[in-house]
PDB file of C-alpha atoms in Angstrom:
ATOM      1  CA  MET V 175     112.743  99.391 105.379  1.00  0.00           C
ATOM      2  CA  LYS V 176     112.830 101.889 102.518  1.00  0.00           C
ATOM      3  CA  TYR V 177     115.047 104.843 101.646  1.00  0.00           C
ATOM      4  CA  LEU V 178     112.944 107.896 100.762  1.00  0.00           C
ATOM      5  CA  GLU V 179     114.356 110.757  98.713  1.00  0.00           C
ATOM      6  CA  ILE V 180     112.104 113.812  98.703  1.00  0.00           C
ATOM      7  CA  VAL V 181     112.523 116.841  96.457  1.00  0.00           C
ATOM      8  CA  LEU V 182     110.527 119.802  97.802  1.00  0.00           C
ATOM      9  CA  ASN V 183     110.830 123.571  98.143  1.00  0.00           C
ATOM     10  CA  GLU V 184     113.213 124.837 100.817  1.00  0.00           C
ATOM     11  CA  SER V 185     110.240 126.285 102.719  1.00  0.00           C
ATOM     12  CA  SER V 186     108.911 122.760 103.300  1.00  0.00           C
ATOM     13  CA  SER V 187     111.832 121.700 105.504  1.00  0.00           C
ATOM     14  CA  GLU V 188     109.976 122.152 108.801  1.00  0.00           C
ATOM     15  CA  ILE V 189     107.000 120.160 107.514  1.00  0.00           C
ATOM     16  CA  ILE V 190     109.379 117.421 106.379  1.00  0.00           C
ATOM     17  CA  LYS V 191     110.849 117.263 109.882  1.00  0.00           C
ATOM     18  CA  LYS V 192     107.352 116.965 111.335  1.00  0.00           C
ATOM     19  CA  ILE V 193     106.408 114.164 108.929  1.00  0.00           C
ATOM     20  CA  ALA V 194     109.667 112.352 109.689  1.00  0.00           C
ATOM     21  CA  GLU V 195     108.854 112.546 113.384  1.00  0.00           C
ATOM     22  CA  ASN V 196     105.311 111.233 112.858  1.00  0.00           C
ATOM     23  CA  VAL V 197     106.481 108.211 110.860  1.00  0.00           C
ATOM     24  CA  LYS V 198     109.440 107.550 113.176  1.00  0.00           C
ATOM     25  CA  ALA V 199     111.911 108.010 110.333  1.00  0.00           C
ATOM     26  CA  GLU V 200     115.584 107.321 110.847  1.00  0.00           C
ATOM     27  CA  ASP V 201     118.615 109.252 109.619  1.00  0.00           C
ATOM     28  CA  LEU V 202     116.867 112.338 108.234  1.00  0.00           C
ATOM     29  CA  ARG V 203     119.272 114.483 106.217  1.00  0.00           C
ATOM     30  CA  PHE V 204     118.926 117.677 104.210  1.00  0.00           C
ATOM     31  CA  TYR V 205     121.134 118.518 101.266  1.00  0.00           C
ATOM     32  CA  PRO V 206     122.117 121.981  99.954  1.00  0.00           C
ATOM     33  CA  VAL V 207     119.374 124.022  98.270  1.00  0.00           C
ATOM     34  CA  ASP V 208     119.576 124.051  94.458  1.00  0.00           C
ATOM     35  CA  LYS V 209     119.414 127.160  92.305  1.00  0.00           C
ATOM     36  CA  ASP V 210     115.698 126.618  91.662  1.00  0.00           C
ATOM     37  CA  GLY V 211     114.968 126.722  95.397  1.00  0.00           C
ATOM     38  CA  MET V 212     114.341 122.974  95.614  1.00  0.00           C
ATOM     39  CA  GLN V 213     115.997 120.872  98.302  1.00  0.00           C
ATOM     40  CA  ILE V 214     116.663 117.150  98.546  1.00  0.00           C
ATOM     41  CA  SER V 215     116.011 115.388 101.837  1.00  0.00           C
ATOM     42  CA  ARG V 216     116.516 111.742 102.597  1.00  0.00           C
ATOM     43  CA  MET V 217     115.247 109.476 105.346  1.00  0.00           C
ATOM     44  CA  ILE V 218     114.875 105.810 106.213  1.00  0.00           C
ATOM     45  CA  VAL V 219     111.309 104.656 106.880  1.00  0.00           C
ATOM     46  CA  LYS V 220     110.028 101.291 108.073  1.00  0.00           C
ATOM     47  CA  ASP V 221     107.629  99.541 105.710  1.00  0.00           C
ATOM     48  CA  TYR V 222     104.799  99.839 108.198  1.00  0.00           C
ATOM     49  CA  TYR V 223     104.974 103.666 108.082  1.00  0.00           C
ATOM     50  CA  LEU V 224     105.828 103.969 104.387  1.00  0.00           C
ATOM     51  CA  GLN V 225     102.302 104.586 103.113  1.00  0.00           C
ATOM     52  CA  GLU V 226     101.634 107.195 105.804  1.00  0.00           C
ATOM     53  CA  ALA V 227     104.831 109.022 104.836  1.00  0.00           C
ATOM     54  CA  ILE V 228     103.974 108.965 101.126  1.00  0.00           C
ATOM     55  CA  ASN V 229     100.460 110.268 101.747  1.00  0.00           C
ATOM     56  CA  SER V 230     101.783 113.102 103.916  1.00  0.00           C
ATOM     57  CA  PHE V 231     104.301 114.209 101.306  1.00  0.00           C
ATOM     58  CA  CYS V 232     101.738 114.023  98.500  1.00  0.00           C
ATOM     59  CA  HIS V 233      99.503 116.431 100.398  1.00  0.00           C
ATOM     60  CA  ILE V 234     102.226 119.095 100.659  1.00  0.00           C
ATOM     61  CA  MET V 235     103.568 118.753  97.116  1.00  0.00           C
ATOM     62  CA  GLY V 236     100.697 120.870  95.813  1.00  0.00           C
ATOM     63  CA  ASP V 237     101.829 123.254  93.074  1.00  0.00           C
ATOM     64  CA  GLN V 238     105.509 122.397  93.388  1.00  0.00           C
ATOM     65  CA  ILE V 239     105.825 121.162  89.813  1.00  0.00           C
ATOM     66  CA  THR V 240     109.379 119.834  90.154  1.00  0.00           C
ATOM     67  CA  SER V 241     108.712 118.048  93.453  1.00  0.00           C
ATOM     68  CA  LYS V 242     109.391 114.312  93.546  1.00  0.00           C
ATOM     69  CA  ILE V 243     109.321 111.304  95.848  1.00  0.00           C
ATOM     70  CA  VAL V 244     111.703 108.436  95.131  1.00  0.00           C
ATOM     71  CA  ILE V 245     111.408 105.145  97.036  1.00  0.00           C
ATOM     72  CA  LEU V 246     114.525 102.974  97.124  1.00  0.00           C
ATOM     73  CA  PRO V 247     114.759  99.438  98.542  1.00  0.00           C
ATOM     74  CA  ILE V 248     117.310  98.702 101.270  1.00  0.00           C
ATOM     75  CA  GLU V 249     119.173  95.441 100.732  1.00  0.00           C
ATOM     76  CA  ALA V 250     120.950  95.593 104.080  1.00  0.00           C
ATOM     77  CA  TYR V 251     120.994  97.843 107.119  1.00  0.00           C
ATOM     78  CA  LEU V 252     123.624  98.042 109.865  1.00  0.00           C
ATOM     79  CA  PRO V 253     123.509  98.006 112.794  1.00  0.00           C
ATOM     80  CA  LYS V 254     120.643  95.548 112.904  1.00  0.00           C
ATOM     81  CA  ASN V 255     117.410  96.461 114.623  1.00  0.00           C
ATOM     82  CA  SER V 256     116.926  95.373 118.211  1.00  0.00           C
ATOM     83  CA  GLU V 257     114.543  92.544 119.009  1.00  0.00           C
ATOM     84  CA  GLU V 258     111.988  95.043 120.330  1.00  0.00           C
ATOM     85  CA  ASP V 259     112.022  96.946 117.034  1.00  0.00           C
ATOM     86  CA  LYS V 260     111.519  93.716 115.129  1.00  0.00           C
ATOM     87  CA  LYS V 261     108.484  92.846 117.245  1.00  0.00           C
ATOM     88  CA  GLU V 262     106.940  96.259 116.533  1.00  0.00           C
ATOM     89  CA  GLU V 263     107.318  95.909 112.764  1.00  0.00           C
ATOM     90  CA  LYS V 264     104.266  94.681 110.907  1.00  0.00           C
ATOM     91  CA  ALA V 265     104.218  93.141 107.456  1.00  0.00           C
ATOM     92  CA  THR V 266     102.741  95.577 104.990  1.00  0.00           C
ATOM     93  CA  ALA V 267     103.333  96.997 101.530  1.00  0.00           C
ATOM     94  CA  SER V 268     102.871 100.549 100.294  1.00  0.00           C
ATOM     95  CA  LYS V 269     100.060 101.362  97.907  1.00  0.00           C
ATOM     96  CA  GLU V 270     102.561 102.418  95.227  1.00  0.00           C
ATOM     97  CA  ALA V 271     104.494  99.145  95.534  1.00  0.00           C
ATOM     98  CA  ILE V 272     101.265  97.152  95.317  1.00  0.00           C
ATOM     99  CA  TYR V 273     100.184  99.183  92.287  1.00  0.00           C
ATOM    100  CA  ASN V 274     103.415  98.512  90.393  1.00  0.00           C
ATOM    101  CA  GLU V 275     103.316  94.795  91.162  1.00  0.00           C
ATOM    102  CA  ILE V 276      99.641  94.395  90.288  1.00  0.00           C
ATOM    103  CA  LYS V 277      99.917  96.410  87.090  1.00  0.00           C
ATOM    104  CA  LYS V 278     102.881  94.319  85.951  1.00  0.00           C
ATOM    105  CA  ASN V 279     100.990  91.069  86.556  1.00  0.00           C
ATOM    106  CA  SER V 280      97.817  92.194  84.759  1.00  0.00           C
ATOM    107  CA  ASN V 281      99.286  93.395  81.469  1.00  0.00           C
ATOM    108  CA  ILE V 282      98.220  91.622  78.293  1.00  0.00           C
ATOM    109  CA  ASN V 283     101.342  90.437  76.510  1.00  0.00           C
ATOM    110  CA  SER V 284     102.643  87.359  74.739  1.00  0.00           C
ATOM    111  CA  ASN V 285     103.642  85.663  78.012  1.00  0.00           C
ATOM    112  CA  PHE V 286     100.192  86.249  79.514  1.00  0.00           C
ATOM    113  CA  ILE V 287      98.434  84.783  76.457  1.00  0.00           C
ATOM    114  CA  LEU V 288     100.772  81.808  76.108  1.00  0.00           C
ATOM    115  CA  LEU V 289     100.480  80.917  79.805  1.00  0.00           C
ATOM    116  CA  LEU V 290      96.700  81.040  79.495  1.00  0.00           C
ATOM    117  CA  VAL V 291      96.757  78.817  76.422  1.00  0.00           C
ATOM    118  CA  PHE V 292      99.133  76.292  77.982  1.00  0.00           C
ATOM    119  CA  SER V 293      97.331  76.203  81.342  1.00  0.00           C
ATOM    120  CA  THR V 294      93.974  75.725  79.595  1.00  0.00           C
ATOM    121  CA  ILE V 295      95.326  72.862  77.482  1.00  0.00           C
ATOM    122  CA  VAL V 296      96.825  71.189  80.559  1.00  0.00           C
ATOM    123  CA  ALA V 297      93.601  71.684  82.559  1.00  0.00           C
ATOM    124  CA  THR V 298      91.510  70.250  79.708  1.00  0.00           C
ATOM    125  CA  ILE V 299      93.646  67.127  79.520  1.00  0.00           C
ATOM    126  CA  GLY V 300      93.629  66.710  83.290  1.00  0.00           C
ATOM    127  CA  LEU V 301      89.851  67.066  83.541  1.00  0.00           C
ATOM    128  CA  ILE V 302      89.145  64.655  80.700  1.00  0.00           C
ATOM    129  CA  HIS V 303      91.511  62.011  82.102  1.00  0.00           C
ATOM    130  CA  ASN V 304      90.387  62.614  85.700  1.00  0.00           C
ATOM    131  CA  ASN V 305      93.996  63.331  86.708  1.00  0.00           C
ATOM    132  CA  LEU V 306      94.165  65.665  89.704  1.00  0.00           C
ATOM    133  CA  ALA V 307      97.958  66.074  89.482  1.00  0.00           C
ATOM    134  CA  ILE V 308      97.690  67.440  85.928  1.00  0.00           C
ATOM    135  CA  ILE V 309      94.888  69.808  86.983  1.00  0.00           C
ATOM    136  CA  ILE V 310      97.015  71.170  89.821  1.00  0.00           C
ATOM    137  CA  GLY V 311      99.845  71.698  87.339  1.00  0.00           C
ATOM    138  CA  ALA V 312      97.524  73.841  85.248  1.00  0.00           C
ATOM    139  CA  MET V 313      96.698  75.945  88.314  1.00  0.00           C
ATOM    140  CA  VAL V 314     100.382  76.665  88.896  1.00  0.00           C
ATOM    141  CA  ILE V 315     100.936  78.228  85.468  1.00  0.00           C
ATOM    142  CA  ALA V 316      97.552  79.960  85.072  1.00  0.00           C
ATOM    143  CA  PRO V 317      98.051  83.776  85.331  1.00  0.00           C
ATOM    144  CA  LEU V 318      94.546  84.566  86.613  1.00  0.00           C
ATOM    145  CA  LEU V 319      95.407  86.116  89.990  1.00  0.00           C
ATOM    146  CA  GLY V 320      96.876  89.357  88.626  1.00  0.00           C
ATOM    147  CA  PRO V 321      93.961  90.636  86.493  1.00  0.00           C
ATOM    148  CA  ASN V 322      91.297  89.875  89.124  1.00  0.00           C
ATOM    149  CA  MET V 323      93.260  91.540  91.937  1.00  0.00           C
ATOM    150  CA  ALA V 324      94.077  94.471  89.638  1.00  0.00           C
ATOM    151  CA  PHE V 325      90.384  95.090  88.969  1.00  0.00           C
ATOM    152  CA  SER V 326      89.515  95.129  92.666  1.00  0.00           C
ATOM    153  CA  PHE V 327      92.554  97.278  93.492  1.00  0.00           C
ATOM    154  CA  ALA V 328      91.750  99.748  90.681  1.00  0.00           C
ATOM    155  CA  VAL V 329      88.265 100.259  92.104  1.00  0.00           C
ATOM    156  CA  SER V 330      89.770 100.898  95.547  1.00  0.00           C
ATOM    157  CA  ILE V 331      92.060 103.695  94.343  1.00  0.00           C
ATOM    158  CA  GLY V 332      89.760 105.058  91.622  1.00  0.00           C
ATOM    159  CA  ASP V 333      92.154 104.294  88.764  1.00  0.00           C
ATOM    160  CA  ALA V 334      89.996 104.079  85.627  1.00  0.00           C
ATOM    161  CA  GLN V 335      92.896 103.173  83.353  1.00  0.00           C
ATOM    162  CA  LEU V 336      93.987 100.215  85.480  1.00  0.00           C
ATOM    163  CA  MET V 337      90.354  99.182  85.822  1.00  0.00           C
ATOM    164  CA  TYR V 338      89.916  99.148  82.034  1.00  0.00           C
ATOM    165  CA  SER V 339      93.139  97.225  81.366  1.00  0.00           C
ATOM    166  CA  SER V 340      92.389  94.650  84.076  1.00  0.00           C
ATOM    167  CA  ILE V 341      88.872  94.056  82.723  1.00  0.00           C
ATOM    168  CA  LYS V 342      90.354  93.413  79.270  1.00  0.00           C
ATOM    169  CA  ALA V 343      92.804  90.924  80.767  1.00  0.00           C
ATOM    170  CA  VAL V 344      90.063  89.153  82.753  1.00  0.00           C
ATOM    171  CA  LEU V 345      87.767  88.868  79.723  1.00  0.00           C
ATOM    172  CA  LEU V 346      90.601  87.623  77.510  1.00  0.00           C
ATOM    173  CA  GLY V 347      91.559  85.069  80.144  1.00  0.00           C
ATOM    174  CA  PHE V 348      88.079  83.609  80.402  1.00  0.00           C
ATOM    175  CA  PHE V 349      87.599  83.718  76.624  1.00  0.00           C
ATOM    176  CA  ILE V 350      90.707  81.575  76.108  1.00  0.00           C
ATOM    177  CA  ALA V 351      89.804  79.282  79.019  1.00  0.00           C
ATOM    178  CA  ILE V 352      86.343  78.633  77.510  1.00  0.00           C
ATOM    179  CA  ILE V 353      86.915  78.713  73.747  1.00  0.00           C
ATOM    180  CA  LEU V 354      89.850  76.258  73.603  1.00  0.00           C
ATOM    181  CA  PRO V 355      88.019  73.441  75.467  1.00  0.00           C
ATOM    182  CA  LEU V 356      84.901  74.195  73.403  1.00  0.00           C
ATOM    183  CA  ILE V 357      86.855  73.673  70.169  1.00  0.00           C
ATOM    184  CA  PHE V 358      88.428  70.538  71.634  1.00  0.00           C
ATOM    185  CA  ALA V 359      85.016  69.076  72.501  1.00  0.00           C
ATOM    186  CA  LEU V 360      83.662  69.870  69.030  1.00  0.00           C
ATOM    187  CA  PHE V 361      86.442  68.094  67.164  1.00  0.00           C
ATOM    188  CA  PHE V 362      87.528  65.469  69.671  1.00  0.00           C
ATOM    189  CA  GLY V 363      84.306  64.586  71.443  1.00  0.00           C
ATOM    190  CA  GLN V 364      85.151  62.167  74.239  1.00  0.00           C
ATOM    191  CA  ASN V 365      83.419  60.672  77.228  1.00  0.00           C
ATOM    192  CA  LEU V 366      82.964  63.764  79.412  1.00  0.00           C
ATOM    193  CA  ASP V 367      81.693  62.126  82.581  1.00  0.00           C
ATOM    194  CA  THR V 368      84.786  61.912  84.791  1.00  0.00           C
ATOM    195  CA  TYR V 369      84.512  62.826  88.454  1.00  0.00           C
ATOM    196  CA  GLU V 370      86.707  65.943  88.112  1.00  0.00           C
ATOM    197  CA  LEU V 371      84.557  67.196  85.237  1.00  0.00           C
ATOM    198  CA  VAL V 372      81.198  66.602  86.852  1.00  0.00           C
ATOM    199  CA  SER V 373      82.325  68.011  90.207  1.00  0.00           C
ATOM    200  CA  LYS V 374      82.980  71.368  88.530  1.00  0.00           C
ATOM    201  CA  THR V 375      79.322  71.576  87.521  1.00  0.00           C
ATOM    202  CA  GLU V 376      77.877  71.048  91.005  1.00  0.00           C
ATOM    203  CA  VAL V 377      76.943  74.231  92.863  1.00  0.00           C
ATOM    204  CA  SER V 378      76.547  74.423  96.641  1.00  0.00           C
ATOM    205  CA  TYR V 379      76.875  76.951  99.433  1.00  0.00           C
ATOM    206  CA  ASP V 380      80.395  75.664 100.106  1.00  0.00           C
ATOM    207  CA  SER V 381      81.412  77.225  96.804  1.00  0.00           C
ATOM    208  CA  PHE V 382      80.807  80.706  98.228  1.00  0.00           C
ATOM    209  CA  ILE V 383      82.976  80.051 101.282  1.00  0.00           C
ATOM    210  CA  LEU V 384      85.861  78.636  99.236  1.00  0.00           C
ATOM    211  CA  ALA V 385      85.832  81.530  96.767  1.00  0.00           C
ATOM    212  CA  LEU V 386      85.528  84.167  99.501  1.00  0.00           C
ATOM    213  CA  ALA V 387      88.493  82.626 101.312  1.00  0.00           C
ATOM    214  CA  SER V 388      90.515  82.605  98.066  1.00  0.00           C
ATOM    215  CA  GLY V 389      89.837  86.277  97.358  1.00  0.00           C
ATOM    216  CA  ALA V 390      90.540  87.360 100.928  1.00  0.00           C
ATOM    217  CA  ALA V 391      93.778  85.369 101.112  1.00  0.00           C
ATOM    218  CA  ALA V 392      94.963  86.737  97.776  1.00  0.00           C
ATOM    219  CA  SER V 393      94.417  90.402  98.653  1.00  0.00           C
ATOM    220  CA  LEU V 394      95.832  89.885 102.158  1.00  0.00           C
ATOM    221  CA  SER V 395      99.046  88.395 100.777  1.00  0.00           C
ATOM    222  CA  ILE V 396      99.397  91.326  98.380  1.00  0.00           C
ATOM    223  CA  THR V 397      98.825  94.052 100.977  1.00  0.00           C
ATOM    224  CA  ALA V 398     101.154  92.306 103.434  1.00  0.00           C
ATOM    225  CA  GLY V 399     103.936  92.187 100.856  1.00  0.00           C
ATOM    226  CA  LEU V 400     104.089  88.400 101.025  1.00  0.00           C
ATOM    227  CA  SER V 401     104.565  85.903  98.216  1.00  0.00           C
ATOM    228  CA  SER V 402     101.305  85.375  96.369  1.00  0.00           C
ATOM    229  CA  ILE V 403     102.421  82.357  94.318  1.00  0.00           C
ATOM    230  CA  LEU V 404     100.580  79.727  96.347  1.00  0.00           C
ATOM    231  CA  VAL V 405      97.556  82.004  96.745  1.00  0.00           C
ATOM    232  CA  GLY V 406      97.601  82.472  92.978  1.00  0.00           C
ATOM    233  CA  VAL V 407      97.260  78.716  92.597  1.00  0.00           C
ATOM    234  CA  MET V 408      94.285  78.801  94.958  1.00  0.00           C
ATOM    235  CA  VAL V 409      92.588  81.556  92.946  1.00  0.00           C
ATOM    236  CA  SER V 410      93.322  79.788  89.651  1.00  0.00           C
ATOM    237  CA  ALA V 411      91.858  76.595  91.090  1.00  0.00           C
ATOM    238  CA  ALA V 412      88.600  78.467  91.655  1.00  0.00           C
ATOM    239  CA  LEU V 413      88.503  80.031  88.186  1.00  0.00           C
ATOM    240  CA  LEU V 414      90.217  77.916  85.532  1.00  0.00           C
ATOM    241  CA  PRO V 415      88.551  74.478  86.026  1.00  0.00           C
ATOM    242  CA  PRO V 416      84.936  75.801  85.917  1.00  0.00           C
ATOM    243  CA  ALA V 417      85.751  77.890  82.842  1.00  0.00           C
ATOM    244  CA  THR V 418      87.371  74.897  81.125  1.00  0.00           C
ATOM    245  CA  VAL V 419      84.455  72.630  82.020  1.00  0.00           C
ATOM    246  CA  LEU V 420      82.027  75.257  80.716  1.00  0.00           C
ATOM    247  CA  GLY V 421      83.780  75.200  77.342  1.00  0.00           C
ATOM    248  CA  LEU V 422      83.828  71.400  77.235  1.00  0.00           C
ATOM    249  CA  MET V 423      80.135  71.108  78.068  1.00  0.00           C
ATOM    250  CA  LEU V 424      79.148  73.771  75.545  1.00  0.00           C
ATOM    251  CA  GLY V 425      81.187  72.003  72.877  1.00  0.00           C
ATOM    252  CA  SER V 426      79.619  68.641  73.703  1.00  0.00           C
ATOM    253  CA  GLY V 427      76.094  70.096  73.735  1.00  0.00           C
ATOM    254  CA  ASN V 428      75.410  69.253  77.390  1.00  0.00           C
ATOM    255  CA  SER V 429      73.468  72.392  78.349  1.00  0.00           C
ATOM    256  CA  GLU V 430      72.520  71.252  81.867  1.00  0.00           C
ATOM    257  CA  LEU V 431      76.106  70.685  82.979  1.00  0.00           C
ATOM    258  CA  ALA V 432      77.203  73.821  81.130  1.00  0.00           C
ATOM    259  CA  ILE V 433      74.751  75.874  83.217  1.00  0.00           C
ATOM    260  CA  GLY V 434      76.132  74.325  86.405  1.00  0.00           C
ATOM    261  CA  ALA V 435      79.726  75.153  85.403  1.00  0.00           C
ATOM    262  CA  ALA V 436      78.719  78.700  84.424  1.00  0.00           C
ATOM    263  CA  ILE V 437      76.986  79.284  87.774  1.00  0.00           C
ATOM    264  CA  LEU V 438      79.994  77.930  89.680  1.00  0.00           C
ATOM    265  CA  LEU V 439      82.330  80.176  87.676  1.00  0.00           C
ATOM    266  CA  LEU V 440      80.108  83.187  88.364  1.00  0.00           C
ATOM    267  CA  ILE V 441      80.050  82.378  92.093  1.00  0.00           C
ATOM    268  CA  ASN V 442      83.844  82.189  92.206  1.00  0.00           C
ATOM    269  CA  ILE V 443      84.377  85.400  90.224  1.00  0.00           C
ATOM    270  CA  THR V 444      81.885  87.326  92.347  1.00  0.00           C
ATOM    271  CA  SER V 445      83.094  86.013  95.704  1.00  0.00           C
ATOM    272  CA  ILE V 446      86.799  86.472  94.940  1.00  0.00           C
ATOM    273  CA  ASN V 447      86.338  90.065  93.795  1.00  0.00           C
ATOM    274  CA  LEU V 448      84.001  90.954  96.671  1.00  0.00           C
ATOM    275  CA  ALA V 449      86.300  89.472  99.331  1.00  0.00           C
ATOM    276  CA  SER V 450      89.389  91.138  97.869  1.00  0.00           C
ATOM    277  CA  LYS V 451      87.655  94.528  97.779  1.00  0.00           C
ATOM    278  CA  VAL V 452      86.660  94.233 101.429  1.00  0.00           C
ATOM    279  CA  VAL V 453      90.219  93.327 102.458  1.00  0.00           C
ATOM    280  CA  PHE V 454      91.671  96.211 100.432  1.00  0.00           C
ATOM    281  CA  PHE V 455      89.224  98.551 102.163  1.00  0.00           C
ATOM    282  CA  ILE V 456      90.100  97.223 105.633  1.00  0.00           C
ATOM    283  CA  LYS V 457      93.804  97.606 104.835  1.00  0.00           C
ATOM    284  CA  GLY V 458      93.261 101.264 103.965  1.00  0.00           C
ATOM    285  CA  ILE V 459      93.830 101.054 100.212  1.00  0.00           C
ATOM    286  CA  ARG V 460      92.316 104.349  99.087  1.00  0.00           C
ATOM    287  CA  PRO V 461      93.208 107.203  96.712  1.00  0.00           C
ATOM    288  CA  THR V 462      95.795 109.699  97.917  1.00  0.00           C
ATOM    289  CA  PHE V 463      94.294 112.835  96.394  1.00  0.00           C
ATOM    290  CA  TRP V 464      90.838 114.166  97.225  1.00  0.00           C
ATOM    291  CA  ASP V 465      89.629 114.459  93.608  1.00  0.00           C
ATOM    292  CA  LYS V 466      89.981 110.689  93.154  1.00  0.00           C
ATOM    293  CA  LYS V 467      88.476 109.860  96.527  1.00  0.00           C
ATOM    294  CA  GLU V 468      84.960 110.779  95.395  1.00  0.00           C
ATOM    295  CA  LYS V 469      85.290 108.701  92.218  1.00  0.00           C
ATOM    296  CA  ALA V 470      86.625 105.770  94.210  1.00  0.00           C
ATOM    297  CA  LYS V 471      83.822 106.067  96.755  1.00  0.00           C
ATOM    298  CA  LYS V 472      81.155 105.941  94.036  1.00  0.00           C
ATOM    299  CA  SER V 473      82.813 103.094  92.158  1.00  0.00           C
ATOM    300  CA  MET V 474      83.284 101.158  95.421  1.00  0.00           C
ATOM    301  CA  ILE V 475      79.568 101.451  96.283  1.00  0.00           C
ATOM    302  CA  ILE V 476      78.533 100.337  92.797  1.00  0.00           C
ATOM    303  CA  TYR V 477      81.160  97.580  92.844  1.00  0.00           C
ATOM    304  CA  ILE V 478      80.145  96.061  96.187  1.00  0.00           C
ATOM    305  CA  LEU V 479      76.403  96.386  95.591  1.00  0.00           C
ATOM    306  CA  SER V 480      76.707  94.759  92.173  1.00  0.00           C
ATOM    307  CA  TRP V 481      78.565  91.731  93.531  1.00  0.00           C
ATOM    308  CA  ILE V 482      76.172  91.402  96.496  1.00  0.00           C
ATOM    309  CA  ILE V 483      73.119  91.518  94.196  1.00  0.00           C
ATOM    310  CA  ILE V 484      74.663  88.853  91.957  1.00  0.00           C
ATOM    311  CA  LEU V 485      75.387  86.639  94.974  1.00  0.00           C
ATOM    312  CA  ILE V 486      71.805  87.023  96.244  1.00  0.00           C
ATOM    313  CA  ILE V 487      70.453  85.993  92.837  1.00  0.00           C
ATOM    314  CA  ILE V 488      72.751  82.953  92.829  1.00  0.00           C
ATOM    315  CA  PHE V 489      71.658  82.054  96.363  1.00  0.00           C
ATOM    316  CA  ILE V 490      68.050  82.083  95.192  1.00  0.00           C
ATOM    317  CA  TYR V 491      69.002  79.992  92.157  1.00  0.00           C
ATOM    318  CA  ILE V 492      70.714  77.369  94.323  1.00  0.00           C
ATOM    319  CA  TYR V 493      67.734  77.223  96.673  1.00  0.00           C
ATOM    320  CA  TYR V 494      65.255  76.661  93.834  1.00  0.00           C
ATOM    321  CA  LYS V 495      67.704  74.847  91.549  1.00  0.00           C
ATOM    322  CA  PRO V 496      65.913  71.474  91.416  1.00  0.00           C
ATOM    323  CA  SER V 497      62.592  72.995  90.320  1.00  0.00           C
ATOM    324  CA  LEU V 498      64.265  75.408  87.910  1.00  0.00           C
ATOM    325  CA  LEU V 499      66.262  72.692  86.193  1.00  0.00           C
ATOM    326  CA  LYS V 500      63.213  70.453  86.043  1.00  0.00           C
ATOM    327  CA  SER V 501      61.174  73.169  84.372  1.00  0.00           C
ATOM    328  CA  ILE V 502      63.904  73.940  81.855  1.00  0.00           C
ATOM    329  CA  PHE V 503      64.807  70.384  80.945  1.00  0.00           C
TER     330      PHE V 503
END
């Protein structure tokens, strides 16, 4: 449950009561009107109805320049809800809460860069020594979930600034994940034929299913307000190893295996972003104001079509892969 504090003009009191009724708010209270004609009202709203309440208030704020909505967490609530109320509650998170969490996890800072460097080093060592435990350790510390989910979420709400910052974070992440193993292979060329290495260069239709499941699970955990730590490991497992193998194969001059790793990485990126966008759409993640809705609609169409076209091209590549590779090499 959340505690909502709304600052609106005194004339909006009846509308506030109507909104509170629609979202089944509890303990609605109005405070004295200030000298500027603004009035504070407070109510308790269940998480499931939080986004609906926020959207309704945003629509009536209009030209009220000093209007505000403050969302406060509730650490405890007495008396406790009845068992019937608990059954009716559904796990969900508001768009604003998701935005703040995603934005925080997709910022480029020293921690983000260092975690990428360390996770790439660990993944490189694990792949070279064919040690699955080390590779899993790299997945745990790799911060790749945030930027990818932020990009998909930014498209959903039409936020160009978040879209731009998330793209920068994604590109930086893959640059580090590819360039460090490439340098390692150039200066410390070793026997790069372990099972874990070679397996990350093999492309099959199963790769699509695994990546789609990763993207869908990640976005679902975010919209449901659940912990995304384990899902983050799953997403990192789909992104970091292929990128690391791509760098190693480029550094060792093995172009055939490098192409396989690059295709697998592209499949995972495309599938994860496409699946997450679909889940965000199903969960109703859309802009609040009408002027952004048109931008989001256009960007969503371009976004989905682009990923689908890429996947179709990859499908064709996989189907004709033997003849293509034979003609190239």
